[in-house]
Amino acid sequence: MEGSLLLPHYNSRATLIVTVVEGKGEFELVGQRNENQQEQREENEEEEEEGQERSRQVQRYRARLSPGDVFVIPAGHPVAVSASSNLYLVGFGINAENNRRNFLAGEEDNVISQIHRPVKELAFPGSAQQVNRLLKNQKQSYFANV
């Protein structure tokens, strides 16, 4: 997978444990910042300020990958992996039954392309047609050359 990008995606149910067998690369994952601390804080705030809206803080996590590294991809967390040299990964999923890998880019198997036209026009800048054209520029849903 040298010079390639595993396009951004998330797993609906499976948590993956992955190890780097060979090569180098990078991975990016999006998740909530300090989830446990934030939930505890929110519970306390709920008791004090019922009915107020709070936004969750989201953070991008990045790491360089090299042989022997192990990383975890929790279910529902968007992730992308790029290879800077021949990158070989081995992984397994926990709670993988009925899991769906949902890609956020590419022409096929792309969850964004399944959104109805009126919703796309509200959610993205430009028209739904422009969003569809942008998504279809990348033919492959899984890997892209970088």
PDB file of C-alpha atoms in Angstrom, residues 15-19 90-94:
ATOM      1  CA  THR A  15     -13.642  -2.069  17.381  1.00  0.00           C
ATOM      2  CA  LEU A  16     -10.413  -2.946  15.553  1.00  0.00           C
ATOM      3  CA  ILE A  17      -7.028  -3.815  17.029  1.00  0.00           C
ATOM      4  CA  VAL A  18      -4.336  -3.353  14.380  1.00  0.00           C
ATOM      5  CA  THR A  19      -0.585  -3.976  14.372  1.00  0.00           C
ATOM      6  CA  VAL A  90      -2.805  -7.028  10.427  1.00  0.00           C
ATOM      7  CA  GLY A  91      -5.881  -6.534  12.549  1.00  0.00           C
ATOM      8  CA  PHE A  92      -8.965  -8.110  13.989  1.00  0.00           C
ATOM      9  CA  GLY A  93     -12.338  -6.822  15.034  1.00  0.00           C
ATOM     10  CA  ILE A  94     -14.218  -7.165  18.293  1.00  0.00           C
TER      11      ILE A  94
END
